[in-house]
Short mmCIF file of C-alpha atoms and ligand atoms in Angstrom, two decimals:
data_model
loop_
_atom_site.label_atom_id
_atom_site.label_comp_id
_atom_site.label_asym_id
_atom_site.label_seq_id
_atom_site.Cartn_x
_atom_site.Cartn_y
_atom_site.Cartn_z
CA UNK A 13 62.37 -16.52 -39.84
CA UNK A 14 60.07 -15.20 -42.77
CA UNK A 15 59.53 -11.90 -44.08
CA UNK A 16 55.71 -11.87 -45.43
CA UNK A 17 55.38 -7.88 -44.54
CA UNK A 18 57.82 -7.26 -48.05
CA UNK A 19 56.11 -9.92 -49.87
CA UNK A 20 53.18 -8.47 -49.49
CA UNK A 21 54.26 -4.99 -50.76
CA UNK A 22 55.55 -6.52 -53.72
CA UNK A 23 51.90 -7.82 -55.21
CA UNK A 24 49.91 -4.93 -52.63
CA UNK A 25 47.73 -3.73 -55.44
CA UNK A 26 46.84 -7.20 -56.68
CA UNK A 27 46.20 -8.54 -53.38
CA UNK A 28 43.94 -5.21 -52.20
CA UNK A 29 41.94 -5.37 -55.36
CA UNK A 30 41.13 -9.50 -54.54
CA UNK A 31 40.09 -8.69 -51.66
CA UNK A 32 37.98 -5.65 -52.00
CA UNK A 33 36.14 -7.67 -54.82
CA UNK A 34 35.27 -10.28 -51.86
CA UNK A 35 34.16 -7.48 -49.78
CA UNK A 36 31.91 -5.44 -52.75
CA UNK A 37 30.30 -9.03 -53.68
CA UNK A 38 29.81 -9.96 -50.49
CA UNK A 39 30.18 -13.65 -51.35
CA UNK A 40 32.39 -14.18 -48.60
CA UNK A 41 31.85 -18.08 -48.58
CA UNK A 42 32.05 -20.19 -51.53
CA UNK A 43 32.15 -17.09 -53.80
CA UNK A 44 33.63 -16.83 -57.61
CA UNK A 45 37.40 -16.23 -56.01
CA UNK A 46 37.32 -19.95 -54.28
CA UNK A 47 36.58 -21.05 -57.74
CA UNK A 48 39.10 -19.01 -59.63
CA UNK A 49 41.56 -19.86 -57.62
CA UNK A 50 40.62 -23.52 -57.42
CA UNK A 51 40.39 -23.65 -61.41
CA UNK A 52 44.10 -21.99 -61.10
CA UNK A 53 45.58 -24.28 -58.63
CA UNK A 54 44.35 -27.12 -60.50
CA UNK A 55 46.11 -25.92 -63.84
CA UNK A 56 49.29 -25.25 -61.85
CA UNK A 57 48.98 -28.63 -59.88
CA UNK A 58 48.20 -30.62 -62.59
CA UNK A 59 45.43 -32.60 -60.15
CA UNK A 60 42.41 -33.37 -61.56
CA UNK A 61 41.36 -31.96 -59.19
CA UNK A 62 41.58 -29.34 -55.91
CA UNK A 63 39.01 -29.00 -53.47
CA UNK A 64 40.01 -25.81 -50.84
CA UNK A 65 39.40 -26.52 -47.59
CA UNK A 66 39.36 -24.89 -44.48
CA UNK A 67 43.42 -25.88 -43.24
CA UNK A 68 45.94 -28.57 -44.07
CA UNK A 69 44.65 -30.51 -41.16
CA UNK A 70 41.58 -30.62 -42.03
CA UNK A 71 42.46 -31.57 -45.65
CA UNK A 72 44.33 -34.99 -43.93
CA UNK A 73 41.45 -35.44 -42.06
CA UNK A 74 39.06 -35.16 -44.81
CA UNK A 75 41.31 -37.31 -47.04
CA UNK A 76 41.39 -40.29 -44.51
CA UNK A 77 37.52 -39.87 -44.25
CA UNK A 78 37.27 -40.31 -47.95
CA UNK A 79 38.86 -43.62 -47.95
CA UNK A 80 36.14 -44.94 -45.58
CA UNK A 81 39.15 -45.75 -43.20
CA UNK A 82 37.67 -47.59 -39.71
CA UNK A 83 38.81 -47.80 -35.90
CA UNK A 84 41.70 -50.42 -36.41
CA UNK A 85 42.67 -49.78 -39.13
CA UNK A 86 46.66 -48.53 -39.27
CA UNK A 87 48.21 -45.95 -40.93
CA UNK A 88 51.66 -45.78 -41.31
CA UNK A 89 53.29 -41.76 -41.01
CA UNK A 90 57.03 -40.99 -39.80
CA UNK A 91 57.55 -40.32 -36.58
CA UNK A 92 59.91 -37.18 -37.49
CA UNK A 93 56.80 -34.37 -38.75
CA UNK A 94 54.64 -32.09 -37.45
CA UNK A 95 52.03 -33.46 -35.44
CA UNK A 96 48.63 -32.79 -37.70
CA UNK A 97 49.76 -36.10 -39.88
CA UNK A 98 49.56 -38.27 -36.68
CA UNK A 99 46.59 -36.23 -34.68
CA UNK A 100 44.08 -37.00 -37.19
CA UNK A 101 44.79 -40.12 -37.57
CA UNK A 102 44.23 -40.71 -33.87
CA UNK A 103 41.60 -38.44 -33.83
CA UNK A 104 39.38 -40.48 -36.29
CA UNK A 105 39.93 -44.15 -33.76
CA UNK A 106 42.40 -45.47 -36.51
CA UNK A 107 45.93 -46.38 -35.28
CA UNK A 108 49.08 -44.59 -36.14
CA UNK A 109 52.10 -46.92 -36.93
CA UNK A 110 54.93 -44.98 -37.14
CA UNK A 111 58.45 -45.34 -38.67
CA UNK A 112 61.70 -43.76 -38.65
CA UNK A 113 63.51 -41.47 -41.60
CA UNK A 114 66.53 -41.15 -43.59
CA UNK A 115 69.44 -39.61 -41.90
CA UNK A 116 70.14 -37.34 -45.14
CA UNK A 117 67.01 -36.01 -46.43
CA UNK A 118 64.61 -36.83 -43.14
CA UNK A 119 62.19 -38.06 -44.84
CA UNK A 120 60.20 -41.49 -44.39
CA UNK A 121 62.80 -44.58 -44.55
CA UNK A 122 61.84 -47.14 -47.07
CA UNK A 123 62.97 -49.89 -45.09
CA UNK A 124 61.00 -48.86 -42.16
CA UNK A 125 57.83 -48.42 -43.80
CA UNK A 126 58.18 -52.36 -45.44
CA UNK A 127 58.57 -53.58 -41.96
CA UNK A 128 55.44 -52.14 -40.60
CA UNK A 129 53.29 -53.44 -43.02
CA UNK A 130 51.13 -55.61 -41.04
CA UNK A 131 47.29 -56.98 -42.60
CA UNK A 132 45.85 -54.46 -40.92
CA UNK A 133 47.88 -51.47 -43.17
CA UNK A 134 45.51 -49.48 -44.75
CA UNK A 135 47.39 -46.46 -45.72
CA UNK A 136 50.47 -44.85 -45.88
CA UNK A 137 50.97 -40.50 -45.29
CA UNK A 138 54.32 -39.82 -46.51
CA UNK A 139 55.43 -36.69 -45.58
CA UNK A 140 57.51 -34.31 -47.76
CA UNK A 141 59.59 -32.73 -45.11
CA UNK A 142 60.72 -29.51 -45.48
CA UNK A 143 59.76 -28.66 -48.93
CA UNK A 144 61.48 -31.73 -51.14
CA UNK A 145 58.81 -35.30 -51.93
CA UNK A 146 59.86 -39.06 -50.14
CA UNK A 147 60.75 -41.49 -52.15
CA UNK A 148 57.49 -42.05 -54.12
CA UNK A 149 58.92 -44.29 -56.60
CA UNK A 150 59.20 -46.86 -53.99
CA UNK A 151 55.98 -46.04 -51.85
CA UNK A 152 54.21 -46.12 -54.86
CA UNK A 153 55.57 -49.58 -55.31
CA UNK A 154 54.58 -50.64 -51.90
CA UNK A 155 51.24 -48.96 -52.54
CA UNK A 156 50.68 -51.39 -55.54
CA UNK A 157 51.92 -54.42 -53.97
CA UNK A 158 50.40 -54.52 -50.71
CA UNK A 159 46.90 -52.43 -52.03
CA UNK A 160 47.71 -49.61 -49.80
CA UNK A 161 46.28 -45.64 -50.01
CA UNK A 162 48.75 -43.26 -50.11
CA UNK A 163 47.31 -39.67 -48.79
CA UNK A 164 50.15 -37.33 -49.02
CA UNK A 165 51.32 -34.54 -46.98
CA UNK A 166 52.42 -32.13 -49.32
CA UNK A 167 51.86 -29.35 -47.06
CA UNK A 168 55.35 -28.30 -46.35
CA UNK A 169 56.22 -28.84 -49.98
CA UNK A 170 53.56 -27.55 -52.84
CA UNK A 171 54.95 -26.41 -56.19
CA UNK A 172 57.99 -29.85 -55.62
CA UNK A 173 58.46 -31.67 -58.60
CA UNK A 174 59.28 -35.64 -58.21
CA UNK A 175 60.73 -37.55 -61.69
CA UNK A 176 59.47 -41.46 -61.74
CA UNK A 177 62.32 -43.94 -63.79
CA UNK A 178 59.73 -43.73 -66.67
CA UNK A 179 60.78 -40.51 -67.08
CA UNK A 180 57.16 -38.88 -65.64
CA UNK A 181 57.36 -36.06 -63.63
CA UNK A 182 54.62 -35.33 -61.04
CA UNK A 183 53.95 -32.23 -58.62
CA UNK A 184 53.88 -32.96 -54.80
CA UNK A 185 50.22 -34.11 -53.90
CA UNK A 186 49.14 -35.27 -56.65
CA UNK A 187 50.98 -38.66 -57.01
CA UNK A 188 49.23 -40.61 -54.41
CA UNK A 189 45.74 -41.37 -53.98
CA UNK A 190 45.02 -38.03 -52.21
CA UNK A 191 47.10 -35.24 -51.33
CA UNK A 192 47.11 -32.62 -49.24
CA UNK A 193 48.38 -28.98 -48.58
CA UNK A 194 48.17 -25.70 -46.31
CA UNK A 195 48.17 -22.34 -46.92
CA UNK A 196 48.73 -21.47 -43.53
CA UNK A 197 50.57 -17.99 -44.02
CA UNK A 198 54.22 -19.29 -43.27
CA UNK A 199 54.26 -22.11 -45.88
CA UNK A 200 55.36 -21.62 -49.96
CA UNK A 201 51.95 -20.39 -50.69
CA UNK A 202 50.41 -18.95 -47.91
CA UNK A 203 47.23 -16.83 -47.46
CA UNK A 204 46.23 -14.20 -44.88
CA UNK A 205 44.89 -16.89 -42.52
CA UNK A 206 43.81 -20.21 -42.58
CA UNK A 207 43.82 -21.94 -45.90
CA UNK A 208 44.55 -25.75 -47.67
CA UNK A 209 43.78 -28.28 -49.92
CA UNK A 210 43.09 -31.89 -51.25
CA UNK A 211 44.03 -33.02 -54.44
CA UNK A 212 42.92 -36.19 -56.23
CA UNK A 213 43.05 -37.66 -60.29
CA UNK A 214 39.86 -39.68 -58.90
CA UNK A 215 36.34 -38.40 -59.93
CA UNK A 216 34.61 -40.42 -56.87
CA UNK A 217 36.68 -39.73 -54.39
CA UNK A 218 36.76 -35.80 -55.67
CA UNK A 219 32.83 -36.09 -54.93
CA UNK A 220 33.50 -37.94 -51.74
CA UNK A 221 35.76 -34.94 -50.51
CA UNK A 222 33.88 -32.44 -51.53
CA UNK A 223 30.58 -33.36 -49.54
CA UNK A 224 32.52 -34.67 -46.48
CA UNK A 225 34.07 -30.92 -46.09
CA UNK A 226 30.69 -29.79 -46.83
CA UNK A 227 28.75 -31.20 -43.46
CA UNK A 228 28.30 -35.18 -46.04
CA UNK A 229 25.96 -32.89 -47.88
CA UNK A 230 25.59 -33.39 -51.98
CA UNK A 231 22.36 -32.02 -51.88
CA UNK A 232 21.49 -29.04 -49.47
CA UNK A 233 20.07 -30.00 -46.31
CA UNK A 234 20.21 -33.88 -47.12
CA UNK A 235 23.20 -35.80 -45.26
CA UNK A 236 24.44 -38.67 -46.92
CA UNK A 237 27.38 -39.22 -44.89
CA UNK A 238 29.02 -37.99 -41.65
CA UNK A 239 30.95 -35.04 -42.78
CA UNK A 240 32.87 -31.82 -41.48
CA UNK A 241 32.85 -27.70 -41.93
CA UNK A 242 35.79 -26.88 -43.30
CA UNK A 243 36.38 -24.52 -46.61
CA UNK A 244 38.65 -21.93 -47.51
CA UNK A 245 36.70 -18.39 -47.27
CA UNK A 246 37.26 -15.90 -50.56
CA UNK A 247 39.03 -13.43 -48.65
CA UNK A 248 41.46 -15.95 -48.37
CA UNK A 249 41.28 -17.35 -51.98
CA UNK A 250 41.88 -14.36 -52.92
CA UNK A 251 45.17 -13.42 -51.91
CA UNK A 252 45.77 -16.66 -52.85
CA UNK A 253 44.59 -15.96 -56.33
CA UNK A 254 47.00 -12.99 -56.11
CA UNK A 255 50.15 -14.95 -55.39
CA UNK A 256 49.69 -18.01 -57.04
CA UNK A 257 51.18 -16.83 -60.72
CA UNK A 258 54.41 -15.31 -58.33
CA UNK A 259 54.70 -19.38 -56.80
CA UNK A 260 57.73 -20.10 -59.40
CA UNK A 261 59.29 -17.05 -58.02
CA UNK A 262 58.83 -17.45 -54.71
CA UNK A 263 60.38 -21.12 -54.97
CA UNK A 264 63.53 -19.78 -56.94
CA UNK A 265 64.18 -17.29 -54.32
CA UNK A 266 64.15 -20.10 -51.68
CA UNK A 267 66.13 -21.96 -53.99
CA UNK A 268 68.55 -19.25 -54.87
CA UNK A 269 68.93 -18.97 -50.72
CA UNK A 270 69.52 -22.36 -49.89
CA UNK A 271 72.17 -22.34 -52.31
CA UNK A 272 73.97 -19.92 -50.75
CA UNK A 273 73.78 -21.32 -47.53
CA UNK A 274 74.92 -24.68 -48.64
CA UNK A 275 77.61 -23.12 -50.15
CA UNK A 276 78.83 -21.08 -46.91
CA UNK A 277 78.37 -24.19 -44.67
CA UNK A 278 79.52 -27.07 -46.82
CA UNK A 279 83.11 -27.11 -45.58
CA UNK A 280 82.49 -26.74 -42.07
CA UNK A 281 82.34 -29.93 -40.27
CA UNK A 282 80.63 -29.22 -37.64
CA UNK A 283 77.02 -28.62 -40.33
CA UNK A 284 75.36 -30.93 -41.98
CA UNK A 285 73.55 -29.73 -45.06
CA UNK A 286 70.53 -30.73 -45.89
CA UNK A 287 70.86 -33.64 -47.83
CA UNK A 288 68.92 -34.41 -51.19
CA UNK A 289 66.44 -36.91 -52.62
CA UNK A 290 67.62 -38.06 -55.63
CA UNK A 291 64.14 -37.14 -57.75
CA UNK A 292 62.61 -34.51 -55.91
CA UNK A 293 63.08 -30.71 -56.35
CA UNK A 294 63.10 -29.09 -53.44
CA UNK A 295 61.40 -26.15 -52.20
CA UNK A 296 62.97 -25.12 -49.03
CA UNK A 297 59.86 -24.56 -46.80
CA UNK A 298 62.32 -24.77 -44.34
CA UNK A 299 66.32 -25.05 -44.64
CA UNK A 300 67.75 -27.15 -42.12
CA UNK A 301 70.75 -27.95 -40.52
CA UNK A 302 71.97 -31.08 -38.71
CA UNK A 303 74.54 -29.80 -36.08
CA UNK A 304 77.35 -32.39 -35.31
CA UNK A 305 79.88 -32.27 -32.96
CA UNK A 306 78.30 -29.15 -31.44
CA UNK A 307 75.67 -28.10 -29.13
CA UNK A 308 73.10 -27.10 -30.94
CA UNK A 309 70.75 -25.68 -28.22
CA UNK A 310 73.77 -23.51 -27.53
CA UNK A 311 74.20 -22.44 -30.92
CA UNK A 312 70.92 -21.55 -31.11
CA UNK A 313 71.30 -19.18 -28.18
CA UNK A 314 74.60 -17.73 -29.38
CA UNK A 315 72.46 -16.86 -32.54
CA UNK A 316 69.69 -15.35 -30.93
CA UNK A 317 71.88 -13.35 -29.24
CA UNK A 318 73.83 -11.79 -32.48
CA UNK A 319 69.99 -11.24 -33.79
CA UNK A 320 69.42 -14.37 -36.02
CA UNK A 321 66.31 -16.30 -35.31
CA UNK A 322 66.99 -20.10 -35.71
CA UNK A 323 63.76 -22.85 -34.89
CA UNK A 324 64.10 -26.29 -33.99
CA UNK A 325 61.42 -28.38 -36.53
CA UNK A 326 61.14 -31.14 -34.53
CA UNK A 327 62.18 -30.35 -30.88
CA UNK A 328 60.13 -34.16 -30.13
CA UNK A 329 59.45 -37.42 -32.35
CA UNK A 330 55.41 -38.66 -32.67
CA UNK A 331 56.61 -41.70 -30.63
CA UNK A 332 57.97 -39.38 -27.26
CA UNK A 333 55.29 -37.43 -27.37
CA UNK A 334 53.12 -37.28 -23.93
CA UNK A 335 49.72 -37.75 -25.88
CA UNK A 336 51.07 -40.18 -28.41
CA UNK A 337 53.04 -42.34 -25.52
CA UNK A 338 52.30 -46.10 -27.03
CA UNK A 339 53.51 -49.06 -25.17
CA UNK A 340 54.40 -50.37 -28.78
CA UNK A 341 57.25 -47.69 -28.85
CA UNK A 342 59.95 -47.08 -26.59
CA UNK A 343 62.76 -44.62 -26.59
CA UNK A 344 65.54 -45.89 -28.67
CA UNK A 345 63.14 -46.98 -31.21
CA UNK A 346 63.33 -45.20 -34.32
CA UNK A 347 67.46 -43.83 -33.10
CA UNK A 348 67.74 -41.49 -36.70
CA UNK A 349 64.12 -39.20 -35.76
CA UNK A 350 65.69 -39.56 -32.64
CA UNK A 351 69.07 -38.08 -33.73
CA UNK A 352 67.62 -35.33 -35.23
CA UNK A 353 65.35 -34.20 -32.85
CA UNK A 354 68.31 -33.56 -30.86
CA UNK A 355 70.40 -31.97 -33.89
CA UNK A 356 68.39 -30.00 -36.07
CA UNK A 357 68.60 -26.25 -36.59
CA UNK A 358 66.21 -23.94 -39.33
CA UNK A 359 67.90 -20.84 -40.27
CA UNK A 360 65.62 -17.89 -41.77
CA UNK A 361 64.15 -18.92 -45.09
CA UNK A 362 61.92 -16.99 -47.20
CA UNK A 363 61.46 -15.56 -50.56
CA UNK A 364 62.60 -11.67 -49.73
CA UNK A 365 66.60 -12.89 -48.10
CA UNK A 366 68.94 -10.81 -49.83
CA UNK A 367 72.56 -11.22 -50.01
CA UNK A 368 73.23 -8.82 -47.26
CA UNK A 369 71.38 -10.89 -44.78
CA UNK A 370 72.28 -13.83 -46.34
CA UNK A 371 76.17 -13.14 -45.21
CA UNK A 372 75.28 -11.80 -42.14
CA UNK A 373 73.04 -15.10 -40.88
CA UNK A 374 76.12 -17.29 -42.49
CA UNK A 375 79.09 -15.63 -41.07
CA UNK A 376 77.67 -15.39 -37.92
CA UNK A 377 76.27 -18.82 -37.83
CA UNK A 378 80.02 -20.17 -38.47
CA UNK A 379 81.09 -17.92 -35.91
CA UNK A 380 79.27 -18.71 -33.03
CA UNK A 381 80.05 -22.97 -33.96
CA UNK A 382 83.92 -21.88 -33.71
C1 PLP B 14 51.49 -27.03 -41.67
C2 PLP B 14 51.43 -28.50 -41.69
C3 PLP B 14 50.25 -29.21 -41.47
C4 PLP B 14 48.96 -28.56 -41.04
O1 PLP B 14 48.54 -27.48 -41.78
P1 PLP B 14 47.56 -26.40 -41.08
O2 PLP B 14 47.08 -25.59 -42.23
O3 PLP B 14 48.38 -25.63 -40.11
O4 PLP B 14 46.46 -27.15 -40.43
C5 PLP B 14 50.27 -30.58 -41.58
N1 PLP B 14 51.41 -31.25 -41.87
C6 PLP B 14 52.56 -30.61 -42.05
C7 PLP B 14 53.78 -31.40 -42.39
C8 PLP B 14 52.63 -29.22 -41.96
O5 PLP B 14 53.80 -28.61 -42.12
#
């Protein structure tokens, strides 16, 4: 499914030298490369600013604690994602309200989110599925008219561009109030371990972020809030350092992938492309089919058994899961997650697919739906 062992080859020397700086300065936590590489991101980003963390789940948690959030509270995140976005909203007593998606890009459904606004909303995650941003323009506009946060989770889709009618363009994560990403070593940018980030425009809440991930301390060894542990080490920030100025790259490669799989699957009826926000880039974290007409669990077995890997991202909805079960939800609920839960296939994406593998994933993938 990824291919991080070429990658790495590419940028070796860089990468090495990062880290063996880490290791001669010994300043293994909070050391110059977390600040490099913080400066870096923020110049790349555009946020005012980016405060590394310890993971991307810790980032949303951090983010929600920011807002002063309190039990009761809801928080409105699509049922179709990976689970951190709902888990730490749970985790921190508020209440998850979730909503379905769009058929076509999978992302949160506009309509959805307007009818579970209740008085009680105090936030809204959108999540930008798969590497390309929801429809901000009109979450942004629901933001504004019901005073709502928007924390984003931009962790499957750093380095996306989103265009506002005004003719503003905006990075992924740094639209909303807060945003938030991962470096976990699968996603676009991805260290050597744990990683993430929060980004804000806001100088307050950058303070507030920084000394909740920092144990609520402003001051060493005086609390002034509850906070966490959670930072990104230099080790990591280094080979994050290291790949940062290839990010462009690595995106065009996914790009320059997805294209060719679109273009091998888009008369076959039985595949669904992945369809496309109108004013988002996207960045392919993962490339996704919808299989119709087809059994996809099959398929994926078929394909396993010619040698190409395929995942299922998400096998199970927020609202069917065991430790999410909410008598508020039943199944039948939110029918498009639903849909694709049951029809979704990710074929191989990374930056180092050449065109040989390229035609052998695609031929044999329109094989084995014959
Ligand atoms: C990866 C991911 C996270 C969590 O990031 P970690 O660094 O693994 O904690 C959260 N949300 C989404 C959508 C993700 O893909």
């Amino acid at each position: 499914m990824v291919d991080l062992q070429t990658q790495y080859l590419r940028i070796k020397q860089d990468i090495d030298a990062g880290i063996q700086e880490v290791i001669d300065s010994a300043a293994f936590i909070k050391g110059q490369k977390v600040k490099d590489f913080q400066t870096h991101l923020e110049a790349y980003t555009g946020a005012k600013h980016v405060i590394p963390v310890g993971n991307g789940t810790d980032a949303l948690q951090i983010a929600l604690m920011a807002l002063g959030l309190k039990p009761g509270d809801e928080v409105i995140t699509p049922t179709f994602t990976f689970i951190a976005t709902a888990e730490v909203v749970a985790l921190l007593g508020l209440t998850p309200v979730v909503v379905d998606v769009e058929w076509e890009t999978m992302n949160m459904d506009i309509e959805s989110v307007r009818r579970a606004i209740t008085p009680r909303t105090k936030a809204i995650v959108p999540v930008h599925l798969f590497g390309q941003c929801a429809n901000m323009e009109a979450l942004m506009q629901i933001a504004r008219e019901h005073d709502l946060y928007i924390v984003e989770d931009a962790c499957q889709a750093i380095g996306a561009k989103y265009t506002f009618a005004n003719g503003e363009t905006k990075q992924a994560g740094t639209i909303g109030t807060i945003g938030c990403t991962s470096f976990f070593p699968s996603k676009n940018l991805g260290c050597y371990g744990d990683g993430g980030a929060l980004f804000t425009n806001d100088d307050a809440l950058a303070d507030r972020i920084q000394a909740i991930a920092n144990h609520g301390c402003r001051v060493r060894y005086h609390h002034d809030e509850i906070g966490v542990n959670s930072r990104l080490d230099s080790i990591q920030a280094a080979v994050l350092d290291a790949k940062l100025p290839h990010l462009d790259e690595y995106i065009a490669a996914r790009q320059k992938a997805a294209a060719y799989y679109d273009e091998a699957f888009r008369g076959c009826d039985r595949l669904l492309i992945p369809g496309h926000e109108a004013h988002s880039t996207h960045v392919y974290h993962q490339y996704t089919l919808r299989v119709a007409g087809a059994d996809r669990d099959q398929l994926r077995e078929r394909l396993a058994e010619r040698g190409v890997p395929a995942m299922i991202y998400y096998p199970v909805p927020l609202h069917q899961q065991k430790a999410y079960l909410d008598p508020r939800y039943k199944d039948g609920d939110f029918p498009v997650a639903e849909r694709l839960a049951s029809c979704v296939l990710s074929l191989p994406m990374h930056t180092e697919l050449d065109e040989e593998q390229l035609a052998y994933i695609t031929s044999n993938v329109l094989e084995a739906i014959r």
